[in-house]
PDB file of N, CA and C in Angstrom:
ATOM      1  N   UNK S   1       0.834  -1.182   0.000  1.00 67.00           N
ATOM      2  CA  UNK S   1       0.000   0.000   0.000  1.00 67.00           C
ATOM      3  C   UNK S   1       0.877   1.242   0.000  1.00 67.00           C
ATOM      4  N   UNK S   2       0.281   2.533  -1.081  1.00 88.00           N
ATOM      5  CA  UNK S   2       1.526   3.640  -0.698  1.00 88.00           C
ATOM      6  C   UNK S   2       0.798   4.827   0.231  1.00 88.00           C
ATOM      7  N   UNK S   3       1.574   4.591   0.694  1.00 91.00           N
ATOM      8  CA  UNK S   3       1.335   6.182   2.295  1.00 91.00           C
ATOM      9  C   UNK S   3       2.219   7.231   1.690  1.00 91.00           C
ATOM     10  N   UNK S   4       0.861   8.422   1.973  1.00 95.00           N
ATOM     11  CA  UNK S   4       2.234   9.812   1.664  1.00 95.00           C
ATOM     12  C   UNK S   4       1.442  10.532   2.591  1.00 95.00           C
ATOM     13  N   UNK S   5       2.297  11.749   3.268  1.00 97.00           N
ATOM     14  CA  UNK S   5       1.685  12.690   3.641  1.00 97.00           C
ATOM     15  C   UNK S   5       2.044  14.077   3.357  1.00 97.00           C
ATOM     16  N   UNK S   6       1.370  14.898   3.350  1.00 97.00           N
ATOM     17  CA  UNK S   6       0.875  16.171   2.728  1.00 97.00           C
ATOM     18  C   UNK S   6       0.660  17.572   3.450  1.00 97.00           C
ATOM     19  N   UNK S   7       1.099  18.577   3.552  1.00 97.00           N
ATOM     20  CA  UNK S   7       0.403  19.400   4.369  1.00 97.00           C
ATOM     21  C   UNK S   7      -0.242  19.929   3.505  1.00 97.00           C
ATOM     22  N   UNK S   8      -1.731  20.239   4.045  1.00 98.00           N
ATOM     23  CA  UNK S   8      -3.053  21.145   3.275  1.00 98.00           C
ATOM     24  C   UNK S   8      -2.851  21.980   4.069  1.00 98.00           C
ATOM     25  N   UNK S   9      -2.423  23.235   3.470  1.00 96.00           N
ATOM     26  CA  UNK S   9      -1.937  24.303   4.311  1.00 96.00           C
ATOM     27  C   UNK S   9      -3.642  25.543   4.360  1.00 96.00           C
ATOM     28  N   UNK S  10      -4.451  24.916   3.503  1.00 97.00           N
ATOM     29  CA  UNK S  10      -5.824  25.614   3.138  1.00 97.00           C
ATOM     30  C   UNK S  10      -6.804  24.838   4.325  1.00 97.00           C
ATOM     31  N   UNK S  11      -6.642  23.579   4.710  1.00 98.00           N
ATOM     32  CA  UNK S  11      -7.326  23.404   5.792  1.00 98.00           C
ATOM     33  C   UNK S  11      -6.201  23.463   7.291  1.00 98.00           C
ATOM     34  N   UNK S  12      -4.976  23.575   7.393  1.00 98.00           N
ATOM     35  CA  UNK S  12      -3.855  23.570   8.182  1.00 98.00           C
ATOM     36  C   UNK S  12      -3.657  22.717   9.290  1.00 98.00           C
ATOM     37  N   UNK S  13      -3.865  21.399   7.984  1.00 98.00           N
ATOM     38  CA  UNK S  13      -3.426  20.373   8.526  1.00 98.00           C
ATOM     39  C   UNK S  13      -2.403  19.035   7.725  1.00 98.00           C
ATOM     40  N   UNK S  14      -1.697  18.338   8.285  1.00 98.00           N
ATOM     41  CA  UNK S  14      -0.980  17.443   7.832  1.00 98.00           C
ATOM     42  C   UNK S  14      -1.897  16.392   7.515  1.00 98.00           C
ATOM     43  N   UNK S  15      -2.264  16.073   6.405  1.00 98.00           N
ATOM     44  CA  UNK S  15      -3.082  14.497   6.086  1.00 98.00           C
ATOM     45  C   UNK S  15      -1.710  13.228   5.481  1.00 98.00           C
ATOM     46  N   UNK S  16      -2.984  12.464   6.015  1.00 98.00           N
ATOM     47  CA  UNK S  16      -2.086  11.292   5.710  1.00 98.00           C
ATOM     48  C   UNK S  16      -3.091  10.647   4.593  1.00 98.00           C
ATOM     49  N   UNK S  17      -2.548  10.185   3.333  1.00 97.00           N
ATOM     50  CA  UNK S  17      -3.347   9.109   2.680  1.00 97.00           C
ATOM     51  C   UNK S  17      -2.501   7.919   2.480  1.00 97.00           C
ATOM     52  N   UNK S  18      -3.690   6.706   2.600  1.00 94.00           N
ATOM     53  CA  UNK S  18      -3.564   5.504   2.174  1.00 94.00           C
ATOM     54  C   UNK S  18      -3.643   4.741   0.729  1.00 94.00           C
ATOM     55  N   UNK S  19      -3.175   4.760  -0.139  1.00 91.00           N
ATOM     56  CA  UNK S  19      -3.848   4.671  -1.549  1.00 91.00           C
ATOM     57  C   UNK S  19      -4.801   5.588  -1.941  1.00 91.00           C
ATOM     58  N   UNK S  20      -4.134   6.819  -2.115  1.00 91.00           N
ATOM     59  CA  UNK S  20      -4.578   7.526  -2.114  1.00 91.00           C
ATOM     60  C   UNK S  20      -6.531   8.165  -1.467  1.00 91.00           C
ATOM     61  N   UNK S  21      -6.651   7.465  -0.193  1.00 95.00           N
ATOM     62  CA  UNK S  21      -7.221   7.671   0.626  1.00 95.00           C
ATOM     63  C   UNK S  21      -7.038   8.067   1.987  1.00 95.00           C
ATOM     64  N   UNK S  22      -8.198   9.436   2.268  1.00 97.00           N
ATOM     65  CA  UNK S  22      -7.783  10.154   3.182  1.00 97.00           C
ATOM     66  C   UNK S  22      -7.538   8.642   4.876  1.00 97.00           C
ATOM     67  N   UNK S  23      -6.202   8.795   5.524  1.00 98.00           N
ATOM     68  CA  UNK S  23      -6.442   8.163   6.874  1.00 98.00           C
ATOM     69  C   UNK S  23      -6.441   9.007   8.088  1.00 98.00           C
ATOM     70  N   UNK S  24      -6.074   9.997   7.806  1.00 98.00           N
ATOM     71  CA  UNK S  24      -6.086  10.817   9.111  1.00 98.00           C
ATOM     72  C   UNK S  24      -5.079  12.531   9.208  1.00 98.00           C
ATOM     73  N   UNK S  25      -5.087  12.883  10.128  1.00 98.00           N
ATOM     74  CA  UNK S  25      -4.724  14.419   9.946  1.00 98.00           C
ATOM     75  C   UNK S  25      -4.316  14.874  11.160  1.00 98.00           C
ATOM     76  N   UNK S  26      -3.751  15.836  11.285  1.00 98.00           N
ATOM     77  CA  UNK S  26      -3.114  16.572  12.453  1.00 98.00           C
ATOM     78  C   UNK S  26      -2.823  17.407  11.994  1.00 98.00           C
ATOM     79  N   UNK S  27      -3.751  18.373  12.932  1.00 98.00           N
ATOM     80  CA  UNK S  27      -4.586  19.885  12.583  1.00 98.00           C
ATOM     81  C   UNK S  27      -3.238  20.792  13.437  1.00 98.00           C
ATOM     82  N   UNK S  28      -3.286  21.884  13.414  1.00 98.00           N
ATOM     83  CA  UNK S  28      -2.250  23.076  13.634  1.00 98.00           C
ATOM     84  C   UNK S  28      -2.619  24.324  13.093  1.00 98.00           C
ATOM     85  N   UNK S  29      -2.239  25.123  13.705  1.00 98.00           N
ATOM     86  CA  UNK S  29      -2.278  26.427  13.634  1.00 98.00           C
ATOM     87  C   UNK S  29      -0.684  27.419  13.999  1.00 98.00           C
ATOM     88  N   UNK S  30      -0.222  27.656  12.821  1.00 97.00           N
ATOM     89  CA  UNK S  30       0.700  28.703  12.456  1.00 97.00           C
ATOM     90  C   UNK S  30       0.698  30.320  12.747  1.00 97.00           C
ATOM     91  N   UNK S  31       2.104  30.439  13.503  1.00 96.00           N
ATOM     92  CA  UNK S  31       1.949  32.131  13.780  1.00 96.00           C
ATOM     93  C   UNK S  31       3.436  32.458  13.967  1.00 96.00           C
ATOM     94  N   UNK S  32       3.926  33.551  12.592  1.00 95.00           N
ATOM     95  CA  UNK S  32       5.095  33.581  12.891  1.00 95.00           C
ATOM     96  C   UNK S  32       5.936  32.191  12.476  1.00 95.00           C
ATOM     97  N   UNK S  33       6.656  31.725  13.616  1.00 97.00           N
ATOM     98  CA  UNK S  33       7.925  31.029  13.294  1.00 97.00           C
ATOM     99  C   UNK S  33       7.289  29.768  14.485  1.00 97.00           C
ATOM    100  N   UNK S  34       6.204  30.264  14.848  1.00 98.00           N
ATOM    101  CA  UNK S  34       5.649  28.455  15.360  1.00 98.00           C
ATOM    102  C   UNK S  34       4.606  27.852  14.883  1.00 98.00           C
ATOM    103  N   UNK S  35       4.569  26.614  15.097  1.00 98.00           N
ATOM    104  CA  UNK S  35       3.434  25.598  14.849  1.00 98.00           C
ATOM    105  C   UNK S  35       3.174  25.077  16.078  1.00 98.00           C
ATOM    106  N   UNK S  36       2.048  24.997  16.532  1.00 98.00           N
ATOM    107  CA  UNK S  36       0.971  24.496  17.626  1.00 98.00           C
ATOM    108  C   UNK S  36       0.229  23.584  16.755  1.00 98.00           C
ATOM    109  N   UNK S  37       0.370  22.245  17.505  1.00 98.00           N
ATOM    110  CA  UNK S  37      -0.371  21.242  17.132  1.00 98.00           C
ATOM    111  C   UNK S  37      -1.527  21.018  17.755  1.00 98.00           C
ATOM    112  N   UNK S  38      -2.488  20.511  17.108  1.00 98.00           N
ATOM    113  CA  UNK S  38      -3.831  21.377  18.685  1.00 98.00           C
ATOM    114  C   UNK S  38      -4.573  19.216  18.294  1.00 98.00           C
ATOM    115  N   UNK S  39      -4.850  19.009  17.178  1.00 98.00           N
ATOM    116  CA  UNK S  39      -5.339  17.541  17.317  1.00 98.00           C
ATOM    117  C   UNK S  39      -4.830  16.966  16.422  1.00 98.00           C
ATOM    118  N   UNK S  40      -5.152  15.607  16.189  1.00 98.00           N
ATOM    119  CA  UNK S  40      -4.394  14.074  15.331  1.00 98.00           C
ATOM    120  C   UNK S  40      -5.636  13.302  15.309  1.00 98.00           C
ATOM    121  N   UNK S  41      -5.851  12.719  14.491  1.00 97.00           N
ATOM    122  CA  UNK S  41      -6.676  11.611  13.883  1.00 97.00           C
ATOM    123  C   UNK S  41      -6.610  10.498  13.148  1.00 97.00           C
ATOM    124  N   UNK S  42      -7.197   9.545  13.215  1.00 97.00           N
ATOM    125  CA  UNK S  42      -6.321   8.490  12.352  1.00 97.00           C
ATOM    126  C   UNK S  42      -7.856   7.602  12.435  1.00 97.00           C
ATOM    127  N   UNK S  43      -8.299   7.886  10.967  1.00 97.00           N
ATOM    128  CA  UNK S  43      -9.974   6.982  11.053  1.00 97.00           C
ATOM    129  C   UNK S  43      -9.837   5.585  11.162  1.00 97.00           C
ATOM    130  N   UNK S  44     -10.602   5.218  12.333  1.00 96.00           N
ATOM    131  CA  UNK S  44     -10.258   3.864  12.772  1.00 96.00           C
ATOM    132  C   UNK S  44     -10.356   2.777  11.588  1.00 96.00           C
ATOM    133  N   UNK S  45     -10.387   2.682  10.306  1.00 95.00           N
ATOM    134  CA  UNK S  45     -10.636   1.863   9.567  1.00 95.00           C
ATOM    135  C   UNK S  45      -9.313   1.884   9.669  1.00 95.00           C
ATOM    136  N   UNK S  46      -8.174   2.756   9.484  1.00 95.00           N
ATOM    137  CA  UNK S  46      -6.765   2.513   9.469  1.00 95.00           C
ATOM    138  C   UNK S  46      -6.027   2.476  10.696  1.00 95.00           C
ATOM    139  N   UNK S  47      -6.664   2.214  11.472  1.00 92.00           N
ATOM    140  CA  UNK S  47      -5.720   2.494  12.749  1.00 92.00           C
ATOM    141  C   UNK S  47      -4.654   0.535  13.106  1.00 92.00           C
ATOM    142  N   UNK S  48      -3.879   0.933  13.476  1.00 92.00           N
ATOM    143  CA  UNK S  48      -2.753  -0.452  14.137  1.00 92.00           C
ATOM    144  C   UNK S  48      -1.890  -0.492  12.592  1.00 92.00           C
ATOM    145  N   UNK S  49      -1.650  -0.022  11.815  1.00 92.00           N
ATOM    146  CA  UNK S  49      -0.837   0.281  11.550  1.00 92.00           C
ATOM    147  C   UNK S  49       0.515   1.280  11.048  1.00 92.00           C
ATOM    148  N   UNK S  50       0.517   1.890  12.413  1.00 93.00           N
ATOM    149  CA  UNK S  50       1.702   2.754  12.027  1.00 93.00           C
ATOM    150  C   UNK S  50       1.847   4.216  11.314  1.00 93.00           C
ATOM    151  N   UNK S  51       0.372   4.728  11.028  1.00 96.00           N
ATOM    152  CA  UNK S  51       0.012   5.594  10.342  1.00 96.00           C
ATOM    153  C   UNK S  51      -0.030   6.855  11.295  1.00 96.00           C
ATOM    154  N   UNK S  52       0.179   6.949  12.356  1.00 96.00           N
ATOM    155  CA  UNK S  52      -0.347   8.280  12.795  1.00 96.00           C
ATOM    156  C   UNK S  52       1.117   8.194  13.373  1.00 96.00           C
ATOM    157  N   UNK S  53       2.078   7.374  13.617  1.00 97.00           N
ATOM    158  CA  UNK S  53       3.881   7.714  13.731  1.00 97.00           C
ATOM    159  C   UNK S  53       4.202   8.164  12.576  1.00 97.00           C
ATOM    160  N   UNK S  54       4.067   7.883  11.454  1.00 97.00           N
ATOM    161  CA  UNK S  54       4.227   8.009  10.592  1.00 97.00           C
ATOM    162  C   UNK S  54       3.937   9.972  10.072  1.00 97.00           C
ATOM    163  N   UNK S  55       2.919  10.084  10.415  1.00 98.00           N
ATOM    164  CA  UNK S  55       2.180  11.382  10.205  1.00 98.00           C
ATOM    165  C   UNK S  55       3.083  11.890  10.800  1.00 98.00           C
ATOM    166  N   UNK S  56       3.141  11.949  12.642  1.00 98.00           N
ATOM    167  CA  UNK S  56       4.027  12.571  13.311  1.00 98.00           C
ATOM    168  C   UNK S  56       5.149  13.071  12.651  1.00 98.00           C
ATOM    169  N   UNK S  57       6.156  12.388  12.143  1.00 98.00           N
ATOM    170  CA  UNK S  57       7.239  12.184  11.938  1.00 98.00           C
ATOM    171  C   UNK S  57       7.666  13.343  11.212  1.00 98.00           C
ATOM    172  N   UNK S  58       6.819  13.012   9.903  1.00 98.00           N
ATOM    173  CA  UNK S  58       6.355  13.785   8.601  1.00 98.00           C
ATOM    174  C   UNK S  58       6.547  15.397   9.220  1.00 98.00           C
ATOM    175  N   UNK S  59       5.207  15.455   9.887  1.00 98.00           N
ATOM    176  CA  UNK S  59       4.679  16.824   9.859  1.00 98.00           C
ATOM    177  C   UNK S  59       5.889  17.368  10.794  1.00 98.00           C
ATOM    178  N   UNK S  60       6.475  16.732  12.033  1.00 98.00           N
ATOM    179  CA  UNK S  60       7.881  17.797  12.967  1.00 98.00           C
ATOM    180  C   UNK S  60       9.099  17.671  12.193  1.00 98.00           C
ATOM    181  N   UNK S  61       9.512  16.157  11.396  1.00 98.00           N
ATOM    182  CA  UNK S  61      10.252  16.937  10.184  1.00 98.00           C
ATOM    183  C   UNK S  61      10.396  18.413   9.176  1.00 98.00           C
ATOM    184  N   UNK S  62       8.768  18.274   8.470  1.00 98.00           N
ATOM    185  CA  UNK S  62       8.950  19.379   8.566  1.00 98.00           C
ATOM    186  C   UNK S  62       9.005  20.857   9.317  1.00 98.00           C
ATOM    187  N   UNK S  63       8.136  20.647   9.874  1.00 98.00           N
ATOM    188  CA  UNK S  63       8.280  21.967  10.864  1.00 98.00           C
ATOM    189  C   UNK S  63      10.398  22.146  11.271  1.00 98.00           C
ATOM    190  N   UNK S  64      11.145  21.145  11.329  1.00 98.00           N
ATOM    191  CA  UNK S  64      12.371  21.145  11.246  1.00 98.00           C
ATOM    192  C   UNK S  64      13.009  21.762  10.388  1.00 98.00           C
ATOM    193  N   UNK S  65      12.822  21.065   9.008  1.00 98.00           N
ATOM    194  CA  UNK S  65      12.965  21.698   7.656  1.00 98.00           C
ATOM    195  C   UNK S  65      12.381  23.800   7.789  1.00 98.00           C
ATOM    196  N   UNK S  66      11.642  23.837   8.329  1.00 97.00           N
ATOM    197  CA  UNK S  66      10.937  24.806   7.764  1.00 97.00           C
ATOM    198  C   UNK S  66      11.280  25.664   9.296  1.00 97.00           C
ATOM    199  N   UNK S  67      12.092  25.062   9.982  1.00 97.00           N
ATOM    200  CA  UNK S  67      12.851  26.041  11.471  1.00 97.00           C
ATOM    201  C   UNK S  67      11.444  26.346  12.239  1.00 97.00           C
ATOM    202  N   UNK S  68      10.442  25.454  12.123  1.00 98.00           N
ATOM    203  CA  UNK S  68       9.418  26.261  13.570  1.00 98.00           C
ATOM    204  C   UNK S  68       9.483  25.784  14.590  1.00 98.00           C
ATOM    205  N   UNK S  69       9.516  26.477  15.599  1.00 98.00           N
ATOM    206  CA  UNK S  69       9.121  25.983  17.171  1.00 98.00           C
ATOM    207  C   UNK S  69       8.128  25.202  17.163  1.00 98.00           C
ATOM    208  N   UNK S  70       7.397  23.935  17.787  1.00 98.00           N
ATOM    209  CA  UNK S  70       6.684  23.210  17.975  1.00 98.00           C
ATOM    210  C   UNK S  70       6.402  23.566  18.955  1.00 98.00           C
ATOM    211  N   UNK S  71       4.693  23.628  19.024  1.00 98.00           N
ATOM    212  CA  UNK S  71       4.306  23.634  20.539  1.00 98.00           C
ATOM    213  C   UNK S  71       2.809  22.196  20.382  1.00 98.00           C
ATOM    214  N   UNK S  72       3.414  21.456  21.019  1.00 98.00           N
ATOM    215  CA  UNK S  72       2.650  19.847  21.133  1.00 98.00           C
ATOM    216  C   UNK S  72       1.780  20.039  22.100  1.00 98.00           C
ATOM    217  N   UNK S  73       0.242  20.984  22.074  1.00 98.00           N
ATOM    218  CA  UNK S  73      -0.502  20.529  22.515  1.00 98.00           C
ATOM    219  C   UNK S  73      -1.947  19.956  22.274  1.00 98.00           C
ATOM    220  N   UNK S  74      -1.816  18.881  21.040  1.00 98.00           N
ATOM    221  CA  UNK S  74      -2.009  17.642  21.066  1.00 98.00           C
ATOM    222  C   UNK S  74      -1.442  16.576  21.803  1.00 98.00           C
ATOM    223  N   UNK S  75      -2.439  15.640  22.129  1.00 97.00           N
ATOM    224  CA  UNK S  75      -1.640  15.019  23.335  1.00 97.00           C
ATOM    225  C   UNK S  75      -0.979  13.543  21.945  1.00 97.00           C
ATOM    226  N   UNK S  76      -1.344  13.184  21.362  1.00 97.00           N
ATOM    227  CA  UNK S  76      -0.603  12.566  20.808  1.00 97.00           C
ATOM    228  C   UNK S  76       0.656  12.907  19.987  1.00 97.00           C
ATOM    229  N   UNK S  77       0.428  13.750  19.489  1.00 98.00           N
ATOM    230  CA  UNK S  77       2.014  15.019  18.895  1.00 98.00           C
ATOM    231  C   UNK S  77       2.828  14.551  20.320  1.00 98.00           C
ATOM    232  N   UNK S  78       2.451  15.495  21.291  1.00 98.00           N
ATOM    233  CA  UNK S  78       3.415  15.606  22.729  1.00 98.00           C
ATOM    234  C   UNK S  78       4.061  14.025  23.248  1.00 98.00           C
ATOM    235  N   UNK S  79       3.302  12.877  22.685  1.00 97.00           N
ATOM    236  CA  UNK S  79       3.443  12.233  23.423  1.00 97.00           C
ATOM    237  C   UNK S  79       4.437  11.160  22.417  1.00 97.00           C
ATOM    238  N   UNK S  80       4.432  10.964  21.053  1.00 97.00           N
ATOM    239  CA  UNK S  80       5.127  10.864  19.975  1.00 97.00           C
ATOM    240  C   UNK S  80       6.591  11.492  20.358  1.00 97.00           C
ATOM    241  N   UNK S  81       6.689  12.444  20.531  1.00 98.00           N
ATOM    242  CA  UNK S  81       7.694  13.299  21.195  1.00 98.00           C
ATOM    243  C   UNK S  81       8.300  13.041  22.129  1.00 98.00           C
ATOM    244  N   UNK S  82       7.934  12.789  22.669  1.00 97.00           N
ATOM    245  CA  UNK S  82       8.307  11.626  24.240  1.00 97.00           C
ATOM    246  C   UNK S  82       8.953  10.836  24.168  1.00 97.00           C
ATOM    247  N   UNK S  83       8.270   9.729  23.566  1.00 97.00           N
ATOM    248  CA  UNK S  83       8.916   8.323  22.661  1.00 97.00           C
ATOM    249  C   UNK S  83      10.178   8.844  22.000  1.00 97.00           C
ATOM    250  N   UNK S  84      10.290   9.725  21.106  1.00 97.00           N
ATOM    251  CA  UNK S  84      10.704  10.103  20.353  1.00 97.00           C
ATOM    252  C   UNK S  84      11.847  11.494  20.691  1.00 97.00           C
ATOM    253  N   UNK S  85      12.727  11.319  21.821  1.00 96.00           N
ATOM    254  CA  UNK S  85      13.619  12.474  22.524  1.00 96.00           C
ATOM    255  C   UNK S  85      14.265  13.585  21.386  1.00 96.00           C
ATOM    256  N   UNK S  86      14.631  12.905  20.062  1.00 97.00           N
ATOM    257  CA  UNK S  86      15.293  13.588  19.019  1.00 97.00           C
ATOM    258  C   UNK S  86      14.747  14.636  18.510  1.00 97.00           C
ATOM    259  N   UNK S  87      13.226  14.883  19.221  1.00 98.00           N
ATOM    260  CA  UNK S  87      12.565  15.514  18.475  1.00 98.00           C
ATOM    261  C   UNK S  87      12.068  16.984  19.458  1.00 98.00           C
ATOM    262  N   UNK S  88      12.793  16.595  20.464  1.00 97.00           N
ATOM    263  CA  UNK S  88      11.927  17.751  21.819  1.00 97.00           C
ATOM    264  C   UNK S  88      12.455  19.054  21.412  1.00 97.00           C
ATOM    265  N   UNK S  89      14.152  18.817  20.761  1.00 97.00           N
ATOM    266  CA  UNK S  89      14.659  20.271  20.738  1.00 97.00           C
ATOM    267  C   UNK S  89      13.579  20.984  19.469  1.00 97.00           C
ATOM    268  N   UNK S  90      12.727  20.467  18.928  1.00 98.00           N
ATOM    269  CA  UNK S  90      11.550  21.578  18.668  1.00 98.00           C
ATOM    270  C   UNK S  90      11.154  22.173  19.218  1.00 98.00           C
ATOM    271  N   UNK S  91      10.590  21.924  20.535  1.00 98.00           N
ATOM    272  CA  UNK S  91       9.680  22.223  21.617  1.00 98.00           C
ATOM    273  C   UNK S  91      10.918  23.514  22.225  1.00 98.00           C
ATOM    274  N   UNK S  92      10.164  24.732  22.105  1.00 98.00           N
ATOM    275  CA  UNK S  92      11.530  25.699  23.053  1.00 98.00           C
ATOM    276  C   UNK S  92      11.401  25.592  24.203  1.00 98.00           C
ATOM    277  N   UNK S  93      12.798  25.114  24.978  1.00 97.00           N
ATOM    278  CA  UNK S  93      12.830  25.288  26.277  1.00 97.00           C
ATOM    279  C   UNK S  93      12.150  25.909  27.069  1.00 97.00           C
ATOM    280  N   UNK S  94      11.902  27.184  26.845  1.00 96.00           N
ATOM    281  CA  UNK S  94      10.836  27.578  27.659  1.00 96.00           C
ATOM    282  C   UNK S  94       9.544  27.318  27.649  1.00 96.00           C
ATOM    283  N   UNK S  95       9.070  26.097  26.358  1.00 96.00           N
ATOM    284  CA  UNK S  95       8.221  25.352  27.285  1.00 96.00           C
ATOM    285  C   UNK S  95       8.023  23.967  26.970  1.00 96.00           C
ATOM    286  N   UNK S  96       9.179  23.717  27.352  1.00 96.00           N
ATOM    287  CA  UNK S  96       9.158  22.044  27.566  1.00 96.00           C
ATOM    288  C   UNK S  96       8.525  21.425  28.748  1.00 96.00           C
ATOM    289  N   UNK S  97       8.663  22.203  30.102  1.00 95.00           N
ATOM    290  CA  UNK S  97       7.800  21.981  31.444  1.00 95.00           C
ATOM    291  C   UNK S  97       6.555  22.187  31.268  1.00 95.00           C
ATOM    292  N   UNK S  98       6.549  23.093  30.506  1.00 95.00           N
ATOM    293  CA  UNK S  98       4.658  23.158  30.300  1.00 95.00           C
ATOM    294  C   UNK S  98       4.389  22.006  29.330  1.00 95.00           C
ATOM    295  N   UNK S  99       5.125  21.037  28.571  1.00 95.00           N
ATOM    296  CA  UNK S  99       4.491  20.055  28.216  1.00 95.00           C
ATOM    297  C   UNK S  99       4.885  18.655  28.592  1.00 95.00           C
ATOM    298  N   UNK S 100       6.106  18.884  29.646  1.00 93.00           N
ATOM    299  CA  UNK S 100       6.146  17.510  30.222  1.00 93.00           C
ATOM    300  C   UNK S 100       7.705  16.747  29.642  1.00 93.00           C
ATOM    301  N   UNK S 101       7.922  17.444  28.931  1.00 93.00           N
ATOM    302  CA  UNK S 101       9.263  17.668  27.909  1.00 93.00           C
ATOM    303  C   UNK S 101      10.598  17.796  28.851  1.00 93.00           C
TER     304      UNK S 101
END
């Protein structure tokens, strides 16, 4: 099956498709030089495999690529992040305590 994901910067969110079907999204809102991740979705017809790490990955890559501060409050973003230590120096120190970071 091919997975890609996408940012729809017109709805301002990261989608994920499955053969070329929508599986899920993680919504954000842009200001300046950050991205706030606010929710994540992953329609349970696709869920258990790997699709919403996958998304993650994608969408704080770019925000990497593209130099924004991450602010993960989505709890699955934040918590991807977690798992995932390589990825906190998104999150600016000053507020990594406010997310547990």
């Amino acid at each position: 099956m091919e997975q890609s994901v996408t940012d729809n910067a017109a709805k301002s969110r990261f989608e994920i498709h499955d053969d070329g079907e929508l599986a899920g999204f993680a919504e954000y809102h842009r200001s300046g030089n950050e991205i706030a991740f606010i929710h994540t979705e992953i329609d349970p017809r696709f869920e258990g495999r790997g699709l919403g790490s996958r998304l993650a990955r994608a969408a704080l890559d770019t925000a990497r690529e593209q130099q924004l501060a991450v602010l993960p409050y989505c709890p699955f973003i934040r918590g991807w992040i977690t798992k995932h230590p390589e990825y906190a120096d998104l999150v600016p120190t000053t507020h990594r305590a406010r997310f547990g970071l």
